[in-house]
């Protein structure tokens, strides 16, 4: 499908959407198979083939190309199952620093169009373009402009939904995938919704769908034409009224400009349960390095270091420590995470996963820093900066702590 193709539903569906975007100033922009698409920038030889991004047989799928999705592979699926479903897929390890860098470029493109950008994750966001129409043209034209810019600047594709509400815009972007644009005219909103299954509504998970099924409700139109009192009796006050409103296209939520990311982190599921503290210490260093690198790439520093530990029985605990001042230094984050881990005194308990997270974020350029009498002119922060520059030139991992060069 061409990136310039406007995706429209099958005319035989009966509700005849056109591309009238009058009043449709809400855009939902979603990258297509984001993590997999970013990995293919490293491996262009794999374009058009099934690719799964994830780690080990005991981890989960982070992303998959559409070629792999045809086999039933999807995000959050256990890697072992994904390999069974698509044994011919190429499995690539994730590079989180690349995702953060490209996401920052995408969000910068969004904010060049409108300051009212509400990110939902690294790879999707709502935009209110009402203030940009006079300058840049119709909402659909703005959506196409963004698609072109993301493709030209970042080398990946995205899909755009254009509608009068957030809920419908998100549905539209899903209908446009992959690599398309779909306008849901304001006057056709109800017709668009009523043709969908109940699972399309926000708030309808597996249990709610079962409850709706017991009421004989299979489509959004069924919900719309069911009395609110019936829905409330079957689903509860909040859910019943919420779904009835959505079924008629009523969504009063506005696009809210984002607040800075509250945390940056990384975690690792081990190939097998481990009880060796030295092994865990090395993994904590790897995760601290990854977390600190992401923080620096976004110009952020954090004051609280959080350790996450998951045991073999899936019990999960977290421990945190707030530092005197914010940091983006690998050595400081690792030392804190290691102290937190040692403080658990686990006595060779078997672990499945560990994670490191940095919270209490602020822009590193404006974060106060306590000067130390007799401090060296150059320290670990400068060393990290040198590593970042080397990684940018020669690739991630080109310079690493000697400890991480040991056999895992």
PDB file of C-alpha atoms in Angstrom, residues 68-377:
ATOM      1  CA  UNK A  68       5.308 -12.402  11.332  1.00  0.00           C
ATOM      2  CA  UNK A  69       1.883 -11.229  12.497  1.00  0.00           C
ATOM      3  CA  UNK A  70       0.275 -13.245   9.725  1.00  0.00           C
ATOM      4  CA  UNK A  71       1.359 -16.332  11.674  1.00  0.00           C
ATOM      5  CA  UNK A  72      -0.424 -15.091  14.807  1.00  0.00           C
ATOM      6  CA  UNK A  73       2.587 -13.487  16.496  1.00  0.00           C
ATOM      7  CA  UNK A  74       1.786 -10.352  18.493  1.00  0.00           C
ATOM      8  CA  UNK A  75       3.321  -8.100  21.146  1.00  0.00           C
ATOM      9  CA  UNK A  76       3.467  -9.420  24.734  1.00  0.00           C
ATOM     10  CA  UNK A  77       3.269 -13.036  23.524  1.00  0.00           C
ATOM     11  CA  UNK A  78       5.803 -15.400  25.163  1.00  0.00           C
ATOM     12  CA  UNK A  79       8.829 -15.749  22.907  1.00  0.00           C
ATOM     13  CA  UNK A  80       8.701 -19.549  23.056  1.00  0.00           C
ATOM     14  CA  UNK A  81       5.185 -19.541  21.605  1.00  0.00           C
ATOM     15  CA  UNK A  82       6.093 -16.943  18.973  1.00  0.00           C
ATOM     16  CA  UNK A  83       8.973 -19.142  17.784  1.00  0.00           C
ATOM     17  CA  UNK A  84       6.628 -22.111  17.496  1.00  0.00           C
ATOM     18  CA  UNK A  85       4.064 -20.124  15.509  1.00  0.00           C
ATOM     19  CA  UNK A  86       6.656 -18.663  13.147  1.00  0.00           C
ATOM     20  CA  UNK A  87       9.787 -20.860  13.155  1.00  0.00           C
ATOM     21  CA  UNK A  88      11.204 -19.114  10.076  1.00  0.00           C
ATOM     22  CA  UNK A  89      11.216 -15.677  11.734  1.00  0.00           C
ATOM     23  CA  UNK A  90      14.445 -13.859  12.431  1.00  0.00           C
ATOM     24  CA  UNK A  91      14.648 -12.926  16.109  1.00  0.00           C
ATOM     25  CA  UNK A  92      16.418  -9.643  16.906  1.00  0.00           C
ATOM     26  CA  UNK A  93      17.386  -8.324  20.326  1.00  0.00           C
ATOM     27  CA  UNK A  94      15.916  -4.893  21.158  1.00  0.00           C
ATOM     28  CA  UNK A  95      17.980  -1.693  21.096  1.00  0.00           C
ATOM     29  CA  UNK A  96      16.107   0.622  23.443  1.00  0.00           C
ATOM     30  CA  UNK A  97      18.403   3.562  22.893  1.00  0.00           C
ATOM     31  CA  UNK A  98      17.427   3.580  19.202  1.00  0.00           C
ATOM     32  CA  UNK A  99      13.724   3.528  20.055  1.00  0.00           C
ATOM     33  CA  UNK A 100      14.103   6.481  22.424  1.00  0.00           C
ATOM     34  CA  UNK A 101      16.093   8.471  19.864  1.00  0.00           C
ATOM     35  CA  UNK A 102      13.661   7.925  16.996  1.00  0.00           C
ATOM     36  CA  UNK A 103      10.647   8.493  19.252  1.00  0.00           C
ATOM     37  CA  UNK A 104      12.113  11.846  20.272  1.00  0.00           C
ATOM     38  CA  UNK A 105      12.440  12.782  16.595  1.00  0.00           C
ATOM     39  CA  UNK A 106       8.861  11.740  15.884  1.00  0.00           C
ATOM     40  CA  UNK A 107       7.487  13.729  18.824  1.00  0.00           C
ATOM     41  CA  UNK A 108       9.531  16.746  17.718  1.00  0.00           C
ATOM     42  CA  UNK A 109       7.854  16.523  14.303  1.00  0.00           C
ATOM     43  CA  UNK A 110       4.441  16.416  15.982  1.00  0.00           C
ATOM     44  CA  UNK A 111       5.198  19.466  18.121  1.00  0.00           C
ATOM     45  CA  UNK A 112       6.381  21.400  15.074  1.00  0.00           C
ATOM     46  CA  UNK A 113       2.775  21.173  13.872  1.00  0.00           C
ATOM     47  CA  UNK A 114       0.947  21.783  17.162  1.00  0.00           C
ATOM     48  CA  UNK A 115       1.931  22.208  20.813  1.00  0.00           C
ATOM     49  CA  UNK A 116      -1.099  20.131  21.833  1.00  0.00           C
ATOM     50  CA  UNK A 117       0.464  16.665  21.640  1.00  0.00           C
ATOM     51  CA  UNK A 118      -0.527  13.886  24.034  1.00  0.00           C
ATOM     52  CA  UNK A 119       1.863  10.907  23.747  1.00  0.00           C
ATOM     53  CA  UNK A 120       0.443   7.550  24.775  1.00  0.00           C
ATOM     54  CA  UNK A 121       3.757   5.710  24.440  1.00  0.00           C
ATOM     55  CA  UNK A 122       6.994   5.976  22.486  1.00  0.00           C
ATOM     56  CA  UNK A 123       5.212   5.209  19.231  1.00  0.00           C
ATOM     57  CA  UNK A 124       1.784   6.861  19.324  1.00  0.00           C
ATOM     58  CA  UNK A 125       0.160  10.147  20.234  1.00  0.00           C
ATOM     59  CA  UNK A 126      -2.977  12.249  19.940  1.00  0.00           C
ATOM     60  CA  UNK A 127      -2.725  15.685  18.335  1.00  0.00           C
ATOM     61  CA  UNK A 128      -5.187  18.564  18.383  1.00  0.00           C
ATOM     62  CA  UNK A 129      -4.531  20.397  15.111  1.00  0.00           C
ATOM     63  CA  UNK A 130      -7.333  22.979  15.367  1.00  0.00           C
ATOM     64  CA  UNK A 131      -4.764  25.750  15.743  1.00  0.00           C
ATOM     65  CA  UNK A 132      -2.737  24.604  12.730  1.00  0.00           C
ATOM     66  CA  UNK A 133      -5.474  24.387  10.069  1.00  0.00           C
ATOM     67  CA  UNK A 134      -5.147  27.981   8.884  1.00  0.00           C
ATOM     68  CA  UNK A 135      -1.375  27.646   8.587  1.00  0.00           C
ATOM     69  CA  UNK A 136      -1.004  24.110   7.197  1.00  0.00           C
ATOM     70  CA  UNK A 137      -4.318  23.181   5.636  1.00  0.00           C
ATOM     71  CA  UNK A 138      -7.026  20.641   6.411  1.00  0.00           C
ATOM     72  CA  UNK A 139      -6.613  17.985   9.141  1.00  0.00           C
ATOM     73  CA  UNK A 140      -6.225  15.246   6.520  1.00  0.00           C
ATOM     74  CA  UNK A 141      -3.533  17.255   4.775  1.00  0.00           C
ATOM     75  CA  UNK A 142      -1.743  17.745   8.098  1.00  0.00           C
ATOM     76  CA  UNK A 143      -1.956  14.008   8.731  1.00  0.00           C
ATOM     77  CA  UNK A 144      -0.376  13.318   5.350  1.00  0.00           C
ATOM     78  CA  UNK A 145       2.298  15.943   6.027  1.00  0.00           C
ATOM     79  CA  UNK A 146       3.215  14.152   9.246  1.00  0.00           C
ATOM     80  CA  UNK A 147       3.327  10.773   7.527  1.00  0.00           C
ATOM     81  CA  UNK A 148       5.674  12.123   4.879  1.00  0.00           C
ATOM     82  CA  UNK A 149       7.903  13.802   7.427  1.00  0.00           C
ATOM     83  CA  UNK A 150       8.195  10.736   9.675  1.00  0.00           C
ATOM     84  CA  UNK A 151       9.052   8.585   6.667  1.00  0.00           C
ATOM     85  CA  UNK A 152      11.588  11.072   5.291  1.00  0.00           C
ATOM     86  CA  UNK A 153      13.292  11.935   8.584  1.00  0.00           C
ATOM     87  CA  UNK A 154      13.103   8.657  10.516  1.00  0.00           C
ATOM     88  CA  UNK A 155      12.828   6.032   7.783  1.00  0.00           C
ATOM     89  CA  UNK A 156       9.725   4.370   9.260  1.00  0.00           C
ATOM     90  CA  UNK A 157       6.015   4.527   8.456  1.00  0.00           C
ATOM     91  CA  UNK A 158       2.998   5.505  10.515  1.00  0.00           C
ATOM     92  CA  UNK A 159      -0.775   5.367  10.233  1.00  0.00           C
ATOM     93  CA  UNK A 160      -3.067   8.301  10.975  1.00  0.00           C
ATOM     94  CA  UNK A 161      -6.682   8.462  12.082  1.00  0.00           C
ATOM     95  CA  UNK A 162      -8.539  11.757  11.599  1.00  0.00           C
ATOM     96  CA  UNK A 163     -11.786  12.287  13.497  1.00  0.00           C
ATOM     97  CA  UNK A 164     -13.728  14.623  15.752  1.00  0.00           C
ATOM     98  CA  UNK A 165     -12.951  12.712  18.982  1.00  0.00           C
ATOM     99  CA  UNK A 166     -10.001  10.880  20.490  1.00  0.00           C
ATOM    100  CA  UNK A 167     -11.804   7.559  20.652  1.00  0.00           C
ATOM    101  CA  UNK A 168     -12.808   7.539  16.992  1.00  0.00           C
ATOM    102  CA  UNK A 169      -9.410   8.855  15.836  1.00  0.00           C
ATOM    103  CA  UNK A 170      -7.692   5.923  17.552  1.00  0.00           C
ATOM    104  CA  UNK A 171     -10.070   3.458  15.924  1.00  0.00           C
ATOM    105  CA  UNK A 172      -9.450   5.120  12.565  1.00  0.00           C
ATOM    106  CA  UNK A 173      -5.668   4.802  12.798  1.00  0.00           C
ATOM    107  CA  UNK A 174      -6.116   1.120  13.543  1.00  0.00           C
ATOM    108  CA  UNK A 175      -8.303   0.779  10.471  1.00  0.00           C
ATOM    109  CA  UNK A 176      -5.670   2.550   8.381  1.00  0.00           C
ATOM    110  CA  UNK A 177      -2.855   0.152   9.278  1.00  0.00           C
ATOM    111  CA  UNK A 178      -0.381  -0.429   7.970  1.00  0.00           C
ATOM    112  CA  UNK A 179       0.942   2.750   6.388  1.00  0.00           C
ATOM    113  CA  UNK A 180      -2.335   4.554   5.674  1.00  0.00           C
ATOM    114  CA  UNK A 181      -4.640   7.422   6.590  1.00  0.00           C
ATOM    115  CA  UNK A 182      -8.346   7.195   7.383  1.00  0.00           C
ATOM    116  CA  UNK A 183     -10.749  10.098   7.848  1.00  0.00           C
ATOM    117  CA  UNK A 184     -13.994   9.493   9.749  1.00  0.00           C
ATOM    118  CA  UNK A 185     -16.229  12.478   8.876  1.00  0.00           C
ATOM    119  CA  UNK A 186     -18.042  13.943  11.846  1.00  0.00           C
ATOM    120  CA  UNK A 187     -21.433  13.279  10.259  1.00  0.00           C
ATOM    121  CA  UNK A 188     -20.535   9.612   9.704  1.00  0.00           C
ATOM    122  CA  UNK A 189     -19.189   8.898  13.199  1.00  0.00           C
ATOM    123  CA  UNK A 190     -22.191   6.934  14.424  1.00  0.00           C
ATOM    124  CA  UNK A 191     -22.422   4.868  11.236  1.00  0.00           C
ATOM    125  CA  UNK A 192     -18.695   4.094  11.487  1.00  0.00           C
ATOM    126  CA  UNK A 193     -19.037   2.948  15.093  1.00  0.00           C
ATOM    127  CA  UNK A 194     -22.213   0.919  14.706  1.00  0.00           C
ATOM    128  CA  UNK A 195     -20.609  -1.420  12.183  1.00  0.00           C
ATOM    129  CA  UNK A 196     -17.907  -2.474  14.686  1.00  0.00           C
ATOM    130  CA  UNK A 197     -17.899  -5.365  17.181  1.00  0.00           C
ATOM    131  CA  UNK A 198     -18.299  -4.560  20.884  1.00  0.00           C
ATOM    132  CA  UNK A 199     -14.606  -5.288  21.482  1.00  0.00           C
ATOM    133  CA  UNK A 200     -13.753  -2.076  19.608  1.00  0.00           C
ATOM    134  CA  UNK A 201     -15.028   0.065  22.488  1.00  0.00           C
ATOM    135  CA  UNK A 202     -12.574   1.297  25.097  1.00  0.00           C
ATOM    136  CA  UNK A 203     -13.175  -0.569  28.316  1.00  0.00           C
ATOM    137  CA  UNK A 204     -14.412  -3.796  26.722  1.00  0.00           C
ATOM    138  CA  UNK A 205     -12.017  -6.550  27.704  1.00  0.00           C
ATOM    139  CA  UNK A 206     -12.590 -10.272  27.728  1.00  0.00           C
ATOM    140  CA  UNK A 207     -14.883 -10.297  30.774  1.00  0.00           C
ATOM    141  CA  UNK A 208     -16.952  -7.312  29.675  1.00  0.00           C
ATOM    142  CA  UNK A 209     -17.339  -8.839  26.217  1.00  0.00           C
ATOM    143  CA  UNK A 210     -18.636 -12.028  27.851  1.00  0.00           C
ATOM    144  CA  UNK A 211     -21.109 -10.025  29.921  1.00  0.00           C
ATOM    145  CA  UNK A 212     -22.297  -8.200  26.799  1.00  0.00           C
ATOM    146  CA  UNK A 213     -22.601 -11.526  25.008  1.00  0.00           C
ATOM    147  CA  UNK A 214     -24.877 -12.824  27.744  1.00  0.00           C
ATOM    148  CA  UNK A 215     -27.096  -9.823  27.061  1.00  0.00           C
ATOM    149  CA  UNK A 216     -27.099 -10.692  23.360  1.00  0.00           C
ATOM    150  CA  UNK A 217     -25.039  -7.631  22.418  1.00  0.00           C
ATOM    151  CA  UNK A 218     -22.472  -8.310  19.675  1.00  0.00           C
ATOM    152  CA  UNK A 219     -22.008  -4.992  17.875  1.00  0.00           C
ATOM    153  CA  UNK A 220     -21.661  -1.375  18.896  1.00  0.00           C
ATOM    154  CA  UNK A 221     -25.066  -0.773  17.309  1.00  0.00           C
ATOM    155  CA  UNK A 222     -26.539  -3.350  19.705  1.00  0.00           C
ATOM    156  CA  UNK A 223     -25.163  -1.412  22.673  1.00  0.00           C
ATOM    157  CA  UNK A 224     -26.359   1.920  21.292  1.00  0.00           C
ATOM    158  CA  UNK A 225     -29.935   0.662  20.961  1.00  0.00           C
ATOM    159  CA  UNK A 226     -30.023  -0.968  24.398  1.00  0.00           C
ATOM    160  CA  UNK A 227     -31.551   1.116  27.212  1.00  0.00           C
ATOM    161  CA  UNK A 228     -28.961   2.571  29.574  1.00  0.00           C
ATOM    162  CA  UNK A 229     -30.804   1.037  32.526  1.00  0.00           C
ATOM    163  CA  UNK A 230     -30.290  -2.437  31.037  1.00  0.00           C
ATOM    164  CA  UNK A 231     -26.595  -1.814  30.523  1.00  0.00           C
ATOM    165  CA  UNK A 232     -26.232  -0.495  34.071  1.00  0.00           C
ATOM    166  CA  UNK A 233     -27.938  -3.567  35.513  1.00  0.00           C
ATOM    167  CA  UNK A 234     -25.691  -5.894  33.537  1.00  0.00           C
ATOM    168  CA  UNK A 235     -22.378  -4.038  33.705  1.00  0.00           C
ATOM    169  CA  UNK A 236     -22.538  -1.585  36.577  1.00  0.00           C
ATOM    170  CA  UNK A 237     -23.225   2.138  36.694  1.00  0.00           C
ATOM    171  CA  UNK A 238     -19.898   3.486  35.378  1.00  0.00           C
ATOM    172  CA  UNK A 239     -19.266   0.892  32.669  1.00  0.00           C
ATOM    173  CA  UNK A 240     -22.839   0.832  31.402  1.00  0.00           C
ATOM    174  CA  UNK A 241     -23.063   4.591  30.954  1.00  0.00           C
ATOM    175  CA  UNK A 242     -19.534   4.815  29.562  1.00  0.00           C
ATOM    176  CA  UNK A 243     -20.150   2.229  26.825  1.00  0.00           C
ATOM    177  CA  UNK A 244     -23.536   3.682  25.880  1.00  0.00           C
ATOM    178  CA  UNK A 245     -21.965   7.125  25.421  1.00  0.00           C
ATOM    179  CA  UNK A 246     -19.141   5.755  23.275  1.00  0.00           C
ATOM    180  CA  UNK A 247     -21.584   3.758  21.179  1.00  0.00           C
ATOM    181  CA  UNK A 248     -23.197   7.054  20.145  1.00  0.00           C
ATOM    182  CA  UNK A 249     -19.819   8.710  19.508  1.00  0.00           C
ATOM    183  CA  UNK A 250     -19.872  10.837  22.653  1.00  0.00           C
ATOM    184  CA  UNK A 251     -16.328  11.344  23.970  1.00  0.00           C
ATOM    185  CA  UNK A 252     -15.781  14.628  25.806  1.00  0.00           C
ATOM    186  CA  UNK A 253     -12.076  14.124  26.521  1.00  0.00           C
ATOM    187  CA  UNK A 254      -9.787  16.727  25.053  1.00  0.00           C
ATOM    188  CA  UNK A 255      -6.248  16.201  23.830  1.00  0.00           C
ATOM    189  CA  UNK A 256      -4.011  17.200  26.737  1.00  0.00           C
ATOM    190  CA  UNK A 257      -0.463  18.409  26.114  1.00  0.00           C
ATOM    191  CA  UNK A 258       2.038  15.961  27.572  1.00  0.00           C
ATOM    192  CA  UNK A 259       3.964  16.232  30.798  1.00  0.00           C
ATOM    193  CA  UNK A 260       7.619  15.119  30.879  1.00  0.00           C
ATOM    194  CA  UNK A 261       8.215  11.370  31.093  1.00  0.00           C
ATOM    195  CA  UNK A 262       8.070  10.358  34.741  1.00  0.00           C
ATOM    196  CA  UNK A 263      10.455   7.417  34.547  1.00  0.00           C
ATOM    197  CA  UNK A 264      13.009   5.754  32.306  1.00  0.00           C
ATOM    198  CA  UNK A 265      14.043   2.167  32.830  1.00  0.00           C
ATOM    199  CA  UNK A 266      14.978  -1.216  31.469  1.00  0.00           C
ATOM    200  CA  UNK A 267      14.580  -4.800  32.602  1.00  0.00           C
ATOM    201  CA  UNK A 268      15.891  -8.232  31.661  1.00  0.00           C
ATOM    202  CA  UNK A 269      14.248 -11.655  31.803  1.00  0.00           C
ATOM    203  CA  UNK A 270      16.992 -14.250  32.279  1.00  0.00           C
ATOM    204  CA  UNK A 271      17.258 -17.237  29.907  1.00  0.00           C
ATOM    205  CA  UNK A 272      16.970 -19.406  33.019  1.00  0.00           C
ATOM    206  CA  UNK A 273      16.444 -18.732  36.726  1.00  0.00           C
ATOM    207  CA  UNK A 274      19.638 -17.515  38.380  1.00  0.00           C
ATOM    208  CA  UNK A 275      20.897 -17.399  41.956  1.00  0.00           C
ATOM    209  CA  UNK A 276      24.424 -16.083  41.352  1.00  0.00           C
ATOM    210  CA  UNK A 277      24.807 -12.584  42.844  1.00  0.00           C
ATOM    211  CA  UNK A 278      27.808 -11.816  40.611  1.00  0.00           C
ATOM    212  CA  UNK A 279      25.768 -12.569  37.521  1.00  0.00           C
ATOM    213  CA  UNK A 280      22.973 -10.306  38.781  1.00  0.00           C
ATOM    214  CA  UNK A 281      25.481  -7.532  39.536  1.00  0.00           C
ATOM    215  CA  UNK A 282      26.658  -7.656  35.895  1.00  0.00           C
ATOM    216  CA  UNK A 283      23.079  -7.521  34.637  1.00  0.00           C
ATOM    217  CA  UNK A 284      22.373  -4.548  36.875  1.00  0.00           C
ATOM    218  CA  UNK A 285      25.356  -2.783  35.339  1.00  0.00           C
ATOM    219  CA  UNK A 286      24.038  -3.570  31.850  1.00  0.00           C
ATOM    220  CA  UNK A 287      20.601  -2.237  32.765  1.00  0.00           C
ATOM    221  CA  UNK A 288      22.017   0.846  34.502  1.00  0.00           C
ATOM    222  CA  UNK A 289      24.090   1.587  31.410  1.00  0.00           C
ATOM    223  CA  UNK A 290      21.012   1.253  29.190  1.00  0.00           C
ATOM    224  CA  UNK A 291      18.845   3.373  31.492  1.00  0.00           C
ATOM    225  CA  UNK A 292      21.446   6.120  31.889  1.00  0.00           C
ATOM    226  CA  UNK A 293      22.032   6.226  28.130  1.00  0.00           C
ATOM    227  CA  UNK A 294      18.308   6.664  27.464  1.00  0.00           C
ATOM    228  CA  UNK A 295      18.106   9.410  30.079  1.00  0.00           C
ATOM    229  CA  UNK A 296      21.043  11.294  28.549  1.00  0.00           C
ATOM    230  CA  UNK A 297      19.646  10.914  25.027  1.00  0.00           C
ATOM    231  CA  UNK A 298      16.469  12.659  26.215  1.00  0.00           C
ATOM    232  CA  UNK A 299      18.337  15.304  28.206  1.00  0.00           C
ATOM    233  CA  UNK A 300      16.880  14.033  31.479  1.00  0.00           C
ATOM    234  CA  UNK A 301      18.271  13.183  34.910  1.00  0.00           C
ATOM    235  CA  UNK A 302      16.485  11.396  37.751  1.00  0.00           C
ATOM    236  CA  UNK A 303      16.653  11.512  41.514  1.00  0.00           C
ATOM    237  CA  UNK A 304      15.188   8.124  42.467  1.00  0.00           C
ATOM    238  CA  UNK A 305      16.636   4.741  41.474  1.00  0.00           C
ATOM    239  CA  UNK A 306      14.201   1.820  41.562  1.00  0.00           C
ATOM    240  CA  UNK A 307      15.192  -1.846  41.595  1.00  0.00           C
ATOM    241  CA  UNK A 308      12.710  -4.476  40.375  1.00  0.00           C
ATOM    242  CA  UNK A 309      13.187  -8.166  41.193  1.00  0.00           C
ATOM    243  CA  UNK A 310      10.961 -11.029  40.029  1.00  0.00           C
ATOM    244  CA  UNK A 311      11.446 -14.440  41.594  1.00  0.00           C
ATOM    245  CA  UNK A 312      11.076 -17.854  39.947  1.00  0.00           C
ATOM    246  CA  UNK A 313       7.511 -18.131  41.302  1.00  0.00           C
ATOM    247  CA  UNK A 314       6.670 -14.767  39.613  1.00  0.00           C
ATOM    248  CA  UNK A 315       6.509 -12.900  42.915  1.00  0.00           C
ATOM    249  CA  UNK A 316       7.736  -9.371  42.194  1.00  0.00           C
ATOM    250  CA  UNK A 317       9.156  -6.762  44.571  1.00  0.00           C
ATOM    251  CA  UNK A 318      10.612  -3.272  44.127  1.00  0.00           C
ATOM    252  CA  UNK A 319      12.996  -1.238  46.235  1.00  0.00           C
ATOM    253  CA  UNK A 320      13.953   2.406  45.712  1.00  0.00           C
ATOM    254  CA  UNK A 321      16.373   5.020  46.966  1.00  0.00           C
ATOM    255  CA  UNK A 322      16.176   8.792  46.480  1.00  0.00           C
ATOM    256  CA  UNK A 323      19.529  10.464  45.895  1.00  0.00           C
ATOM    257  CA  UNK A 324      20.642  13.873  47.120  1.00  0.00           C
ATOM    258  CA  UNK A 325      20.663  15.199  43.560  1.00  0.00           C
ATOM    259  CA  UNK A 326      19.515  14.034  40.162  1.00  0.00           C
ATOM    260  CA  UNK A 327      21.837  11.919  38.058  1.00  0.00           C
ATOM    261  CA  UNK A 328      22.240  10.501  34.572  1.00  0.00           C
ATOM    262  CA  UNK A 329      25.581   8.803  35.355  1.00  0.00           C
ATOM    263  CA  UNK A 330      25.793   5.055  34.752  1.00  0.00           C
ATOM    264  CA  UNK A 331      28.167   4.440  37.662  1.00  0.00           C
ATOM    265  CA  UNK A 332      25.907   6.190  40.187  1.00  0.00           C
ATOM    266  CA  UNK A 333      22.761   4.437  39.000  1.00  0.00           C
ATOM    267  CA  UNK A 334      24.473   1.053  39.048  1.00  0.00           C
ATOM    268  CA  UNK A 335      25.992   1.561  42.497  1.00  0.00           C
ATOM    269  CA  UNK A 336      22.591   2.464  43.916  1.00  0.00           C
ATOM    270  CA  UNK A 337      20.816  -0.458  42.231  1.00  0.00           C
ATOM    271  CA  UNK A 338      23.506  -2.846  43.414  1.00  0.00           C
ATOM    272  CA  UNK A 339      23.236  -1.596  47.000  1.00  0.00           C
ATOM    273  CA  UNK A 340      19.476  -2.062  46.853  1.00  0.00           C
ATOM    274  CA  UNK A 341      19.911  -5.610  45.578  1.00  0.00           C
ATOM    275  CA  UNK A 342      22.537  -6.527  48.176  1.00  0.00           C
ATOM    276  CA  UNK A 343      20.275  -5.079  50.865  1.00  0.00           C
ATOM    277  CA  UNK A 344      17.671  -7.720  50.033  1.00  0.00           C
ATOM    278  CA  UNK A 345      20.020 -10.436  51.371  1.00  0.00           C
ATOM    279  CA  UNK A 346      18.335 -13.016  49.153  1.00  0.00           C
ATOM    280  CA  UNK A 347      20.650 -15.904  50.082  1.00  0.00           C
ATOM    281  CA  UNK A 348      20.715 -17.493  46.616  1.00  0.00           C
ATOM    282  CA  UNK A 349      17.002 -17.119  45.924  1.00  0.00           C
ATOM    283  CA  UNK A 350      16.270 -17.982  42.294  1.00  0.00           C
ATOM    284  CA  UNK A 351      15.453 -14.948  40.148  1.00  0.00           C
ATOM    285  CA  UNK A 352      13.616 -14.693  36.849  1.00  0.00           C
ATOM    286  CA  UNK A 353      13.971 -10.982  36.100  1.00  0.00           C
ATOM    287  CA  UNK A 354      15.649  -7.802  37.331  1.00  0.00           C
ATOM    288  CA  UNK A 355      15.027  -4.209  36.295  1.00  0.00           C
ATOM    289  CA  UNK A 356      16.410  -0.733  36.932  1.00  0.00           C
ATOM    290  CA  UNK A 357      14.339   2.429  36.665  1.00  0.00           C
ATOM    291  CA  UNK A 358      15.092   6.136  37.100  1.00  0.00           C
ATOM    292  CA  UNK A 359      12.284   8.318  38.471  1.00  0.00           C
ATOM    293  CA  UNK A 360      11.824  11.929  39.537  1.00  0.00           C
ATOM    294  CA  UNK A 361      12.986  13.173  36.168  1.00  0.00           C
ATOM    295  CA  UNK A 362      13.881  16.725  35.229  1.00  0.00           C
ATOM    296  CA  UNK A 363      15.851  18.296  32.419  1.00  0.00           C
ATOM    297  CA  UNK A 364      19.497  17.628  33.173  1.00  0.00           C
ATOM    298  CA  UNK A 365      20.540  21.080  31.960  1.00  0.00           C
ATOM    299  CA  UNK A 366      18.432  22.735  34.651  1.00  0.00           C
ATOM    300  CA  UNK A 367      18.905  20.171  37.455  1.00  0.00           C
ATOM    301  CA  UNK A 368      20.975  21.662  40.308  1.00  0.00           C
ATOM    302  CA  UNK A 369      24.326  20.003  40.956  1.00  0.00           C
ATOM    303  CA  UNK A 370      26.224  20.171  44.230  1.00  0.00           C
ATOM    304  CA  UNK A 371      29.859  21.128  43.746  1.00  0.00           C
ATOM    305  CA  UNK A 372      32.438  19.154  45.728  1.00  0.00           C
ATOM    306  CA  UNK A 373      35.619  20.713  47.102  1.00  0.00           C
ATOM    307  CA  UNK A 374      38.621  19.259  45.305  1.00  0.00           C
ATOM    308  CA  UNK A 375      36.488  17.538  42.663  1.00  0.00           C
ATOM    309  CA  UNK A 376      38.345  16.495  39.519  1.00  0.00           C
ATOM    310  CA  UNK A 377      37.825  18.591  36.417  1.00  0.00           C
TER     311      UNK A 377
END
